[in-house]
CSV table of C-alpha atoms in Angstrom, one decimal:
chain,number,residue,atom,x,y,z
A,1,MET,CA,125.2,11.2,-23.7
A,2,ALA,CA,125.3,9.3,-20.4
A,3,PRO,CA,128.3,9.6,-18.1
A,4,GLN,CA,130.7,6.7,-18.1
A,5,LEU,CA,131.0,4.7,-15.0
A,6,GLY,CA,134.5,3.8,-13.8
A,7,PHE,CA,134.9,0.2,-12.6
A,8,GLY,CA,138.6,0.4,-12.2
A,9,LEU,CA,139.7,-1.2,-8.9
A,10,GLY,CA,143.0,0.7,-8.7
A,11,GLU,CA,146.7,-0.1,-9.2
A,12,THR,CA,146.8,-2.7,-6.4
A,13,ALA,CA,144.0,-4.8,-7.9
A,14,ASP,CA,145.6,-4.5,-11.3
A,15,ALA,CA,148.9,-5.7,-9.9
A,16,ILE,CA,147.3,-8.6,-8.2
A,17,ARG,CA,145.5,-9.6,-11.4
A,18,GLU,CA,148.7,-9.4,-13.5
A,19,THR,CA,150.7,-11.4,-10.9
A,20,THR,CA,148.0,-14.0,-10.7
A,21,ALA,CA,147.7,-14.3,-14.5
A,22,ARG,CA,151.5,-14.6,-14.8
A,23,PHE,CA,151.7,-17.3,-12.0
A,24,ALA,CA,148.9,-19.3,-13.7
A,25,ALA,CA,150.6,-19.1,-17.1
A,26,ASP,CA,154.1,-19.9,-15.7
A,27,LYS,CA,153.3,-22.5,-13.1
A,28,ILE,CA,149.8,-24.0,-13.4
A,29,ALA,CA,149.4,-24.2,-17.2
A,30,PRO,CA,152.5,-26.4,-17.8
A,31,LEU,CA,151.5,-28.7,-15.0
A,32,ALA,CA,148.0,-29.0,-16.3
A,33,ALA,CA,149.3,-29.8,-19.7
A,34,GLU,CA,151.5,-32.5,-18.3
A,35,ILE,CA,148.6,-34.0,-16.3
A,36,ASP,CA,146.4,-33.9,-19.4
A,37,GLU,CA,149.1,-35.7,-21.5
A,38,THR,CA,149.9,-38.4,-18.9
A,39,ASN,CA,146.4,-38.6,-17.4
A,40,SER,CA,147.8,-38.7,-13.9
């Protein structure tokens, strides 16, 4: 069996990814939905 390679970038990168995803879901997605609905 081949050894597994670890591509984890660490806790800091995980925290940045989670924070960015939360920001996008909370702030960007609603704005994008409004723009899509009003087309402006």
